[in-house]
Amino acid sequence: MSSPSERPARPPAGTGVIHDLGYRHYTGPRLGEPAVARAFFLSGLRHTYGLGRSGRSKVLPMLLLGLMLLPALILVGVLVQARDLLGLDEQLVAYSTYPITTQLLISVFVASQAPALISRDLRFRTITLYLARPMRRRTYVLVRLASLTVSTFVLIGAPLLLMYVGGVLADLPLTRETGRFLGGLVGAALLAACLAGLAAVVAALTVRRGLAVTAVIVVLLVSFTLVSTVQGVAASTDHDTVGRIAGLFSPYTLVNGVQVFLFDSPAATATPPEGTAMGLLYLLGVLAVVLGSIVALLVRYRRVD
């Protein structure tokens, strides 16, 4: 047994960084906050798909990814095999409308993974262990959001990539198809950021995982149902302005409106935004959702010791 005099010396006082937990002093390299944040981001990204976790944790995210790819694969098969027979000159489903078509799968994915990244740390207060390392609360929040956003972007973007490859194989006009695909990816990134932010806020406010999952699904699906109903009524009664304003209150219609405005993509709603003013309002709406989610999470985590 080593004597107290043989133990490594404590780090100099005043360094401002805690590197030991009180029972064994740390003498290795101090990589600092960027390295910790990078490792934290990668582990969060892997965990959203169950990688590095139990087999049961992989079932739902991998199943949802497979279900997201299946319709795209069928669409590609029809496009490649029957283009000449059916006289097809473009994708059967537009890149901008595919996420709305599969919104149930996307919402379930975000609802199931946001509590795994957010609620668990708050409920069991393990965030205090993370913050004992050289990582600030702001960094913790941004890294958690980044992990959830990127994993959601992968879920949305993977079928779009499959559709693009199918369009190239079917000899659709390459320049046009590439432009539409890139516009679809921009929309996928914006939608992923909005969904991740909203889901993270709900999960932070509802720390019990089961309740958080239900709350996120309700927020995302009910908001879209209400908005699409208002837009349908507004379009049938010639009150398009009301429908366009209503589109600001669901992340799916909000992002689709941005795609219509920026890329002239096919609209997935009855009353898409028209004019520069309304298009800019939709852009500001996306920015407000993302930044508002970050601010709300920072406020929530300031209450955690």
Coordinates of C-alpha atoms in Angstrom, one line a residue:
M1 CA 0.0 0.0 0.0
S2 CA 1.4 3.4 -1.0
S3 CA 2.0 6.0 1.7
P4 CA 0.3 9.4 1.6
S5 CA 3.6 10.9 0.6
E6 CA 3.7 8.7 -2.6
R7 CA 0.4 9.9 -3.9
P8 CA 0.4 12.3 -6.8
A9 CA 0.2 15.9 -5.8
R10 CA -3.0 17.8 -6.1
P11 CA -3.3 20.3 -9.0
P12 CA -2.2 23.8 -8.1
A13 CA -4.9 25.8 -6.4
G14 CA -6.7 28.4 -8.4
T15 CA -6.8 26.5 -11.7
G16 CA -10.6 26.8 -11.8
V17 CA -11.0 23.3 -13.2
I18 CA -12.0 20.1 -11.2
H19 CA -10.3 17.0 -12.5
D20 CA -10.7 14.5 -9.6
L21 CA -13.6 13.3 -7.6
G22 CA -12.0 13.4 -4.2
Y23 CA -10.7 9.8 -3.9
R24 CA -8.1 9.6 -6.6
H25 CA -6.2 12.5 -8.1
Y26 CA -6.0 12.9 -11.8
T27 CA -2.6 13.4 -13.3
G28 CA -3.3 12.8 -17.0
P29 CA -3.6 15.4 -19.8
R30 CA -6.2 18.1 -19.5
L31 CA -7.9 18.3 -22.8
G32 CA -10.3 21.1 -21.9
E33 CA -13.9 22.0 -22.9
P34 CA -13.7 21.4 -26.7
A35 CA -12.5 17.8 -26.4
V36 CA -15.2 17.1 -23.7
A37 CA -17.9 18.7 -25.9
R38 CA -16.8 16.7 -29.0
A39 CA -16.9 13.4 -27.1
F40 CA -20.2 14.4 -25.5
F41 CA -21.7 15.2 -28.9
L42 CA -20.5 12.0 -30.5
S43 CA -21.8 9.8 -27.6
G44 CA -25.2 11.6 -27.7
L45 CA -25.4 11.1 -31.5
R46 CA -24.6 7.4 -31.2
H47 CA -27.0 6.9 -28.3
T48 CA -30.0 8.3 -30.3
Y49 CA -29.7 5.3 -32.6
G50 CA -28.9 2.9 -29.7
L51 CA -25.3 2.4 -30.7
G52 CA -23.3 1.6 -27.6
R53 CA -26.4 0.8 -25.7
S54 CA -28.5 -2.3 -25.1
G55 CA -30.1 -4.2 -27.9
R56 CA -33.5 -3.0 -26.9
S57 CA -32.4 0.6 -27.2
K58 CA -31.6 0.0 -30.9
V59 CA -35.0 -1.5 -31.9
L60 CA -37.2 1.7 -32.1
P61 CA -34.7 4.1 -33.8
M62 CA -33.5 1.5 -36.3
L63 CA -37.1 0.5 -37.0
L64 CA -38.1 4.1 -37.6
L65 CA -35.1 4.6 -39.9
G66 CA -36.1 1.6 -41.9
L67 CA -39.7 2.7 -42.1
M68 CA -38.5 6.1 -43.3
L69 CA -36.5 4.5 -46.1
L70 CA -39.1 2.0 -47.2
P71 CA -41.5 4.5 -49.0
A72 CA -38.5 6.2 -50.6
L73 CA -37.3 2.8 -51.9
I74 CA -40.7 2.0 -53.3
L75 CA -40.9 5.4 -55.0
V76 CA -37.4 4.9 -56.5
G77 CA -38.4 1.5 -57.8
V78 CA -41.5 2.8 -59.5
L79 CA -39.6 5.8 -60.9
V80 CA -36.7 3.7 -62.3
Q81 CA -38.7 0.8 -63.6
A82 CA -41.8 2.5 -64.9
R83 CA -40.7 6.0 -66.0
D84 CA -41.2 5.5 -69.7
L85 CA -44.4 3.5 -69.2
L86 CA -46.0 6.2 -66.9
G87 CA -44.4 9.1 -68.7
L88 CA -42.7 10.4 -65.5
D89 CA -40.4 13.4 -65.7
E90 CA -40.0 14.2 -62.0
Q91 CA -40.1 12.6 -58.5
L92 CA -43.5 11.0 -57.6
V93 CA -43.2 12.8 -54.2
A94 CA -41.3 16.1 -53.9
Y95 CA -38.3 16.4 -51.6
S96 CA -40.0 19.2 -49.8
T97 CA -43.2 17.2 -49.1
Y98 CA -41.7 13.9 -48.1
P99 CA -41.0 14.9 -44.4
I100 CA -44.7 15.9 -44.0
T101 CA -45.8 12.7 -45.6
T102 CA -43.7 10.8 -43.0
Q103 CA -44.2 13.2 -40.1
L104 CA -45.6 10.6 -37.7
L105 CA -42.4 8.6 -37.9
I106 CA -40.3 11.7 -37.5
S107 CA -42.3 12.9 -34.5
V108 CA -42.1 9.5 -32.8
F109 CA -38.3 9.4 -33.3
V110 CA -37.8 12.9 -31.8
A111 CA -40.3 12.2 -29.0
S112 CA -38.5 9.0 -28.0
Q113 CA -34.9 10.3 -28.2
A114 CA -35.3 13.8 -26.7
P115 CA -36.1 12.5 -23.2
A116 CA -33.2 10.0 -23.4
L117 CA -30.8 12.9 -23.9
I118 CA -32.5 15.5 -21.7
S119 CA -35.0 14.2 -19.2
R120 CA -32.8 11.5 -17.7
D121 CA -29.9 13.9 -16.8
L122 CA -32.4 16.3 -15.1
R123 CA -34.4 13.6 -13.3
F124 CA -31.4 11.9 -11.8
R125 CA -29.4 15.1 -11.6
T126 CA -26.4 13.6 -13.4
I127 CA -25.8 16.9 -15.0
T128 CA -23.8 17.9 -11.9
L129 CA -21.2 15.3 -12.8
Y130 CA -20.9 16.6 -16.4
L131 CA -20.5 20.2 -15.1
A132 CA -17.9 19.0 -12.7
R133 CA -15.7 18.6 -15.7
P134 CA -14.6 21.7 -17.8
M135 CA -17.9 22.1 -19.6
R136 CA -20.3 25.1 -19.0
R137 CA -24.0 24.8 -18.9
R138 CA -24.3 26.7 -22.2
T139 CA -22.0 24.2 -23.9
Y140 CA -23.9 21.3 -22.4
V141 CA -27.2 22.6 -23.8
L142 CA -25.8 23.3 -27.3
V143 CA -24.1 19.9 -27.5
R144 CA -27.2 18.0 -26.5
L145 CA -29.3 20.0 -29.0
A146 CA -26.6 19.4 -31.7
S147 CA -26.7 15.6 -31.1
L148 CA -30.5 15.5 -31.3
T149 CA -30.6 17.8 -34.4
V150 CA -28.0 15.8 -36.3
S151 CA -29.6 12.5 -35.6
T152 CA -33.0 13.9 -36.7
F153 CA -31.4 15.3 -39.8
V154 CA -30.0 11.8 -40.7
L155 CA -33.5 10.4 -40.3
I156 CA -35.0 12.9 -42.6
G157 CA -32.2 13.3 -45.1
A158 CA -31.5 9.6 -45.7
P159 CA -34.6 8.9 -47.7
L160 CA -34.1 12.2 -49.6
L161 CA -30.7 10.9 -50.6
L162 CA -32.1 7.6 -51.7
M163 CA -34.7 9.5 -53.8
Y164 CA -32.0 11.6 -55.4
V165 CA -29.9 8.6 -56.4
G166 CA -33.1 7.1 -57.9
G167 CA -33.7 10.2 -59.9
V168 CA -30.2 10.2 -61.2
L169 CA -30.6 6.5 -62.2
A170 CA -33.9 7.3 -63.9
D171 CA -32.1 10.0 -66.0
L172 CA -34.1 12.9 -64.6
P173 CA -32.5 16.3 -65.5
L174 CA -29.4 16.3 -63.3
T175 CA -29.1 20.1 -62.7
R176 CA -32.8 20.4 -61.8
E177 CA -32.8 17.3 -59.6
T178 CA -29.6 18.4 -57.8
G179 CA -31.1 21.8 -57.1
R180 CA -34.3 20.3 -55.7
F181 CA -32.4 17.8 -53.6
L182 CA -30.1 20.5 -52.1
G183 CA -33.3 22.5 -51.3
G184 CA -34.7 19.4 -49.6
L185 CA -31.6 19.0 -47.5
V186 CA -31.8 22.6 -46.4
G187 CA -35.4 22.1 -45.4
A188 CA -34.4 18.8 -43.6
A189 CA -31.8 20.7 -41.6
L190 CA -34.2 23.5 -40.6
L191 CA -36.9 21.0 -39.7
A192 CA -34.5 18.9 -37.7
A193 CA -33.4 22.0 -35.7
C194 CA -36.9 23.1 -35.0
L195 CA -38.1 19.7 -34.0
A196 CA -35.1 19.0 -31.8
G197 CA -35.4 22.4 -30.1
L198 CA -39.1 22.0 -29.3
A199 CA -38.7 18.4 -28.2
A200 CA -35.8 19.2 -26.0
V201 CA -37.7 22.0 -24.2
V202 CA -40.7 19.8 -23.6
A203 CA -38.4 17.0 -22.3
A204 CA -36.6 19.5 -20.0
L205 CA -40.0 20.6 -18.5
T206 CA -41.3 17.0 -18.2
V207 CA -38.5 14.9 -16.7
R208 CA -40.4 11.7 -16.5
R209 CA -39.6 9.9 -19.8
G210 CA -43.0 8.4 -20.5
L211 CA -44.8 11.7 -20.0
A212 CA -42.2 13.5 -22.0
V213 CA -42.6 11.2 -25.0
T214 CA -46.4 11.6 -25.0
A215 CA -46.1 15.4 -24.5
V216 CA -43.7 15.8 -27.5
I217 CA -45.9 13.7 -29.8
V218 CA -49.0 15.7 -28.8
V219 CA -47.3 19.1 -29.3
L220 CA -45.9 18.1 -32.8
L221 CA -48.9 16.2 -34.2
V222 CA -51.7 18.3 -32.7
S223 CA -50.1 21.5 -33.8
F224 CA -49.9 20.2 -37.4
T225 CA -53.5 18.9 -37.3
L226 CA -54.8 22.2 -36.1
V227 CA -52.8 24.3 -38.5
S228 CA -53.7 22.1 -41.5
T229 CA -57.4 22.3 -40.5
V230 CA -57.3 26.1 -40.3
Q231 CA -55.4 26.3 -43.6
G232 CA -58.0 24.1 -45.3
V233 CA -60.9 26.1 -44.0
A234 CA -59.1 29.4 -44.9
A235 CA -58.4 28.2 -48.5
S236 CA -62.0 27.1 -49.0
T237 CA -63.4 30.5 -47.7
D238 CA -60.9 32.7 -49.6
H239 CA -59.2 33.8 -46.4
D240 CA -55.7 32.8 -47.5
T241 CA -53.9 35.3 -45.3
V242 CA -55.4 33.6 -42.2
G243 CA -54.1 30.3 -43.5
R244 CA -50.6 31.7 -44.2
I245 CA -50.4 33.1 -40.7
A246 CA -51.6 29.8 -39.2
G247 CA -48.7 28.0 -41.0
L248 CA -46.3 29.7 -38.6
F249 CA -47.5 27.6 -35.7
S250 CA -46.4 24.1 -36.8
P251 CA -42.7 23.3 -37.5
Y252 CA -43.7 21.2 -40.5
T253 CA -45.8 23.9 -42.2
L254 CA -43.3 26.5 -41.1
V255 CA -40.3 24.8 -42.8
N256 CA -42.3 23.9 -45.9
G257 CA -43.2 27.5 -46.2
V258 CA -39.5 28.5 -46.1
Q259 CA -38.7 26.0 -48.8
V260 CA -41.5 27.4 -51.0
F261 CA -40.1 30.9 -50.4
L262 CA -36.4 30.2 -50.9
F263 CA -36.4 27.4 -53.5
D264 CA -39.9 27.6 -55.1
S265 CA -40.5 24.0 -53.9
P266 CA -43.9 22.3 -54.2
A267 CA -46.1 23.4 -51.4
A268 CA -47.5 20.8 -49.0
T269 CA -50.1 23.1 -47.6
A270 CA -53.3 24.7 -48.9
T271 CA -52.0 28.3 -48.2
P272 CA -48.2 28.5 -48.7
P273 CA -46.6 31.9 -48.1
E274 CA -46.7 34.4 -51.0
G275 CA -44.6 37.5 -51.3
T276 CA -41.3 38.6 -49.8
A277 CA -42.9 39.9 -46.6
M278 CA -44.6 36.6 -45.7
G279 CA -41.6 34.6 -46.8
L280 CA -39.3 36.6 -44.5
L281 CA -41.9 36.2 -41.7
Y282 CA -41.6 32.4 -42.1
L283 CA -37.8 32.6 -42.0
L284 CA -38.0 34.7 -38.8
G285 CA -40.4 32.1 -37.4
V286 CA -37.7 29.3 -37.9
L287 CA -35.1 31.5 -36.3
A288 CA -37.4 32.3 -33.4
V289 CA -38.1 28.6 -32.7
V290 CA -34.5 27.6 -32.7
L291 CA -33.1 30.5 -30.7
G292 CA -36.2 30.5 -28.4
S293 CA -35.6 26.8 -27.6
I294 CA -31.9 27.5 -26.7
V295 CA -32.9 30.3 -24.4
A296 CA -35.6 28.3 -22.7
L297 CA -33.2 25.4 -22.1
L298 CA -30.5 27.7 -20.7
V299 CA -33.1 29.2 -18.3
R300 CA -34.2 25.7 -17.3
Y301 CA -30.7 24.4 -16.6
R302 CA -29.8 27.5 -14.5
R303 CA -32.1 26.0 -11.9
V304 CA -30.0 22.8 -11.7
D305 CA -27.3 22.8 -9.1

